[in-house]
Amino acid sequence: MLSPAIRGMRQHFFPALVLSLLSLTLGCGSGSAHTEPAQMVFPAATVPLTKLSSDPYTNSASQHATEVEPDTFAFGSTIVTAFQVGRIHGGGASDIGFATSTDAGTTWNSGFLPGITTFQDGGTFTAASDASVAYDAAHGMWLIASLGLNPPGPAKVLVTRSPDAINWGNPITVTTTGDADKNWIVCDNTSTSQFYGHCYIEWDDVNSGDLVKMNTSADGGLTWGSALSTADGAHGIGGQPLVQPTGKVIVPITGGVFGSMLAFSSNDGGANWSSTVTVSSITDHTEAGGLRSGPLPSAEIDANGTVYVVWADCRFRTNCSSNDLVLSTSADGVTWTKPARIPIDPTTSTVDHFIPGVAVDPATSASSAHLTLTYYYYLVSNCGTVCQMGVAFVSSQDGGQTWSAPVELAGPMITSWLPNTFSGLMVADYISTSYVNGNAFAVFAAAKAPSGSTLDEAMYTTTSPLAAAVDAARFSSRNERPVPHAKSDHGPANFYDLDHEHPIPPKKNP
């Protein structure tokens, strides 16, 4: 018989899986005890969604109608998301789209950034990619960083500015050297910080083996300083810079070509960048279904400056059979907690979790920090060449010590409904969740069955904020330990980038 706490979860958790996937001991400090499901049934998504945008382009190079890889950022009552529109197999998309809500997620306006690609308002690039959103409170300016692509020439980091998050200007070029990839932007919005109004962009130069670079602006993104490397000349990909209330910038990033999670920082407003420290090794599982995914970080910061980093990792699964999502935190960017498994389901389940987007309510902190984590998953990790995929979320009200049961947002969608790339079928390399006025909203790509050769993958958010019931059961993985000698189920990476355009040279024999 179900306990009263578990019975109360039925309306919050996947109804078909309550009995079969979760029987964790509740409360902080508990481990997990669970049974294997007798039959796996993909849950039905019942949460109302709002469609934010869809691909209007018709250029022959893109796979229409597709939108992928959103980022979000919120400030005040405004939340902005930006994403790729019309994904191109060889890299990038027809343009960068955006959607903006100025009333805390109630209503939305959407459009497409001007002047980047030849398909929108006179741009010169043939594709755009890697959108990231920030707000500069000191200058009252919204910023979307992206990549402008003109293969075989080098990709350039661009910044598009708007005072109202609705009307956007033509892009400003940030980088003058290197072949840029995986850019990310943040601004210092603490009025008491001596670097208030500084904005920072991280990117990596794939022509130099993912050499990490940082650019800084102090005038609302109009001009940018020279690209600087870390003190140890670090190589990495997918960094997400964050700014503490003191003005210190901390950048978690995947290093060692996906073999480790690193972090570096600046205490002087971006004039110098420290050497990297190791957050953790990465032990990851390769998703089935030909999906494009990787253990990139999703990072956020609380009111006190604690940094939270989440990534996909299989160290808690026997034989690295699937990925969990793990969390590490730091107060200073130097000392990090050991990765803890986010207890979405038992370690004996068949579920595979990947592409996380974590949010932290910026008005909360420490043991009272509110976190919401959105992610993609397969119900069955070993699902072959064509898989069913869903989107779900979990939340924490105590700084990640305990978590709610998952709630299904979208799915099932079939991987064959997704656009293809050099490195696999794509929903995103990253997704994003943000808090606006204490409420969490996620933006994610969801696919429906194609109509002939035309796909149907668009950007969605939930009509109401993401929230678990106040009295919902909470789960902890505090006593769990990784599998001894856990290792990834794949060999070293063969490419510096996720588009698989820059191969890693073979090691030379001594």
Tab-separated table of N, CA and C in Angstrom, residues 75 134-143 161 187-199 217-221:
chain	number	residue	atom	x	y	z
A	75	PHE	N	14.900	39.849	-15.470
A	75	PHE	CA	15.237	40.978	-14.601
A	75	PHE	C	13.963	41.774	-14.373
A	134	ALA	N	21.443	38.401	-21.614
A	134	ALA	CA	21.818	39.079	-20.368
A	134	ALA	C	21.112	40.426	-20.311
A	135	TYR	N	21.108	41.014	-19.120
A	135	TYR	CA	20.607	42.373	-18.943
A	135	TYR	C	21.651	43.176	-18.196
A	136	ASP	N	21.907	44.398	-18.678
A	136	ASP	CA	22.850	45.321	-18.050
A	136	ASP	C	22.041	46.407	-17.353
A	137	ALA	N	21.861	46.257	-16.034
A	137	ALA	CA	21.028	47.185	-15.272
A	137	ALA	C	21.630	48.577	-15.226
A	138	ALA	N	22.947	48.672	-15.208
A	138	ALA	CA	23.601	49.974	-15.114
A	138	ALA	C	23.317	50.841	-16.327
A	139	HIS	N	23.182	50.215	-17.487
A	139	HIS	CA	22.952	50.953	-18.725
A	139	HIS	C	21.545	50.741	-19.273
A	140	GLY	N	20.725	49.985	-18.554
A	140	GLY	CA	19.349	49.751	-18.991
A	140	GLY	C	19.259	49.086	-20.351
A	141	MET	N	20.091	48.067	-20.568
A	141	MET	CA	20.198	47.479	-21.897
A	141	MET	C	20.122	45.951	-21.840
A	142	TRP	N	19.231	45.395	-22.666
A	142	TRP	CA	19.186	43.946	-22.867
A	142	TRP	C	20.185	43.569	-23.957
A	143	LEU	N	20.862	42.433	-23.770
A	143	LEU	CA	21.898	41.987	-24.691
A	143	LEU	C	21.680	40.527	-25.062
A	161	ARG	N	21.658	44.587	-29.125
A	161	ARG	CA	21.220	45.360	-27.972
A	161	ARG	C	19.773	45.838	-28.130
A	187	CYS	N	26.157	40.055	-17.077
A	187	CYS	CA	26.494	41.415	-16.649
A	187	CYS	C	26.467	41.506	-15.130
A	188	ASP	N	27.254	42.435	-14.599
A	188	ASP	CA	27.290	42.709	-13.165
A	188	ASP	C	26.166	43.693	-12.851
A	189	ASN	N	25.119	43.197	-12.174
A	189	ASN	CA	23.939	44.006	-11.892
A	189	ASN	C	23.804	44.385	-10.422
A	190	THR	N	24.869	44.239	-9.647
A	190	THR	CA	24.848	44.640	-8.245
A	190	THR	C	25.335	46.075	-8.133
A	191	SER	N	24.444	46.985	-7.725
A	191	SER	CA	24.766	48.412	-7.759
A	191	SER	C	25.913	48.780	-6.831
A	192	THR	N	26.164	47.975	-5.791
A	192	THR	CA	27.252	48.263	-4.861
A	192	THR	C	28.591	47.691	-5.310
A	193	SER	N	28.600	46.917	-6.374
A	193	SER	CA	29.844	46.355	-6.891
A	193	SER	C	30.653	47.443	-7.578
A	194	GLN	N	31.970	47.409	-7.389
A	194	GLN	CA	32.818	48.406	-8.057
A	194	GLN	C	32.858	48.185	-9.564
A	195	PHE	N	32.372	47.036	-10.011
A	195	PHE	CA	32.351	46.736	-11.447
A	195	PHE	C	30.923	46.701	-11.996
A	196	TYR	N	30.015	47.369	-11.290
A	196	TYR	CA	28.626	47.479	-11.732
A	196	TYR	C	28.589	48.006	-13.163
A	197	GLY	N	27.876	47.285	-14.039
A	197	GLY	CA	27.807	47.677	-15.437
A	197	GLY	C	28.834	47.026	-16.331
A	198	HIS	N	29.738	46.216	-15.761
A	198	HIS	CA	30.626	45.418	-16.609
A	198	HIS	C	29.858	44.204	-17.125
A	199	CYS	N	30.027	43.910	-18.399
A	199	CYS	CA	29.458	42.700	-18.992
A	199	CYS	C	30.595	41.839	-19.527
A	217	SER	N	32.952	44.403	-21.537
A	217	SER	CA	32.427	45.699	-21.949
A	217	SER	C	32.015	46.481	-20.708
A	218	ALA	N	32.229	47.791	-20.735
A	218	ALA	CA	31.818	48.646	-19.620
A	218	ALA	C	30.873	49.755	-20.076
A	219	ASP	N	30.344	49.639	-21.310
A	219	ASP	CA	29.468	50.694	-21.842
A	219	ASP	C	28.186	50.135	-22.445
A	220	GLY	N	27.634	49.109	-21.794
A	220	GLY	CA	26.368	48.558	-22.269
A	220	GLY	C	26.485	47.718	-23.520
A	221	GLY	N	27.673	47.173	-23.784
A	221	GLY	CA	27.866	46.293	-24.932
A	221	GLY	C	28.189	47.000	-26.225
